[in-house]
Coordinates of C-alpha atoms in Angstrom, one line a residue:
M25 CA 149.7 99.8 139.4
M26 CA 150.9 100.3 135.9
I27 CA 150.2 96.7 134.8
A28 CA 146.6 96.9 136.0
R29 CA 146.0 100.2 134.1
T30 CA 147.5 98.6 131.0
L31 CA 145.3 95.5 131.2
D32 CA 142.3 97.7 132.0
A33 CA 143.0 99.7 128.9
G34 CA 142.6 96.5 126.8
V35 CA 146.2 95.6 126.2
A36 CA 146.5 91.8 126.1
A37 CA 149.2 90.1 128.1
G38 CA 149.6 86.5 128.9
W39 CA 152.5 86.7 131.3
V40 CA 154.7 89.1 133.3
A41 CA 158.3 89.0 134.4
A42 CA 159.6 90.9 137.4
D43 CA 162.7 91.2 139.6
A44 CA 163.0 90.3 143.3
A45 CA 161.4 93.6 144.4
Y46 CA 158.1 92.5 142.9
G47 CA 158.7 88.8 143.6
R48 CA 158.9 89.5 147.3
D49 CA 155.6 91.5 147.2
G50 CA 152.7 89.2 148.1
R51 CA 150.2 91.7 146.8
F52 CA 151.9 91.7 143.4
R53 CA 151.9 87.9 143.2
A54 CA 148.2 87.9 144.3
F55 CA 147.4 90.4 141.6
C56 CA 149.0 88.2 138.9
E57 CA 147.0 85.2 140.2
T58 CA 143.8 87.1 140.3
R59 CA 144.3 88.4 136.7
R60 CA 145.4 84.9 135.7
L61 CA 148.7 86.1 134.5
S62 CA 151.5 83.6 134.3
D63 CA 154.6 85.0 135.9
V64 CA 158.4 84.7 136.0
L65 CA 159.4 86.3 139.3
E66 CA 162.7 86.4 141.0
V67 CA 162.3 85.4 144.6
P68 CA 164.7 84.9 147.5
V69 CA 165.8 81.3 148.1
R70 CA 164.1 81.4 151.5
H71 CA 160.7 82.1 149.8
T72 CA 158.2 79.4 150.2
V73 CA 155.7 78.1 147.7
A74 CA 152.9 75.5 147.8
D75 CA 154.0 72.0 147.2
L76 CA 151.9 68.8 147.0
D77 CA 152.3 68.2 150.8
G78 CA 152.5 71.7 152.2
R79 CA 154.9 74.6 151.7
R80 CA 158.5 74.3 150.6
R81 CA 161.4 76.7 150.4
V82 CA 162.3 77.6 146.8
D83 CA 165.9 76.4 147.2
T84 CA 164.5 72.9 148.2
L85 CA 162.4 72.7 145.0
V86 CA 165.3 74.0 142.9
A87 CA 167.5 71.2 144.3
R88 CA 165.0 68.7 143.1
A89 CA 164.9 70.0 139.5
P90 CA 166.5 67.6 137.0
A91 CA 169.6 68.8 135.1
H92 CA 167.6 69.1 131.8
A93 CA 165.4 71.8 133.4
W94 CA 168.2 74.3 133.5
H95 CA 169.2 76.5 130.6
R96 CA 172.1 79.0 130.3
V97 CA 171.0 82.3 128.8
S98 CA 172.9 85.5 128.1
A99 CA 171.7 89.0 128.7
G100 CA 174.6 90.4 126.6
P101 CA 177.7 92.2 127.7
G102 CA 177.8 94.0 131.0
E103 CA 180.3 96.2 132.7
R104 CA 182.1 93.2 134.1
G105 CA 181.7 90.8 131.1
E106 CA 178.9 88.7 129.9
R107 CA 175.7 88.7 132.0
A108 CA 174.9 85.0 132.0
Y109 CA 172.1 83.3 134.0
R110 CA 170.9 79.8 134.6
L111 CA 167.1 79.6 134.3
G112 CA 165.1 76.7 135.5
V113 CA 162.1 75.9 133.3
G114 CA 159.3 73.8 134.8
H115 CA 156.0 73.9 136.6
P116 CA 155.8 73.8 140.4
P117 CA 153.5 71.0 141.7
H118 CA 150.0 72.0 142.5
R119 CA 147.4 70.5 144.7
R120 CA 144.4 69.1 142.9

């Protein structure tokens, strides 16, 4: 994996961003966790993550997010106009 080779070569990285192809890949997510890399990964709404009382679908957690957690960002002009996205900023709950 290119990211592993880069880190092994001594390049410092504190986080990684990836699209849904990597977000759906459990091995990639485990790699990020093992390397202690924070991540911003696109995942399908049906994807589940650990919650305080078990596992929850991502769309359920997104629905719980307060309005101030969402930010509109632009990726610039695209073929069909501005490429605007809504990004949620926050930390999922973790078991202690």
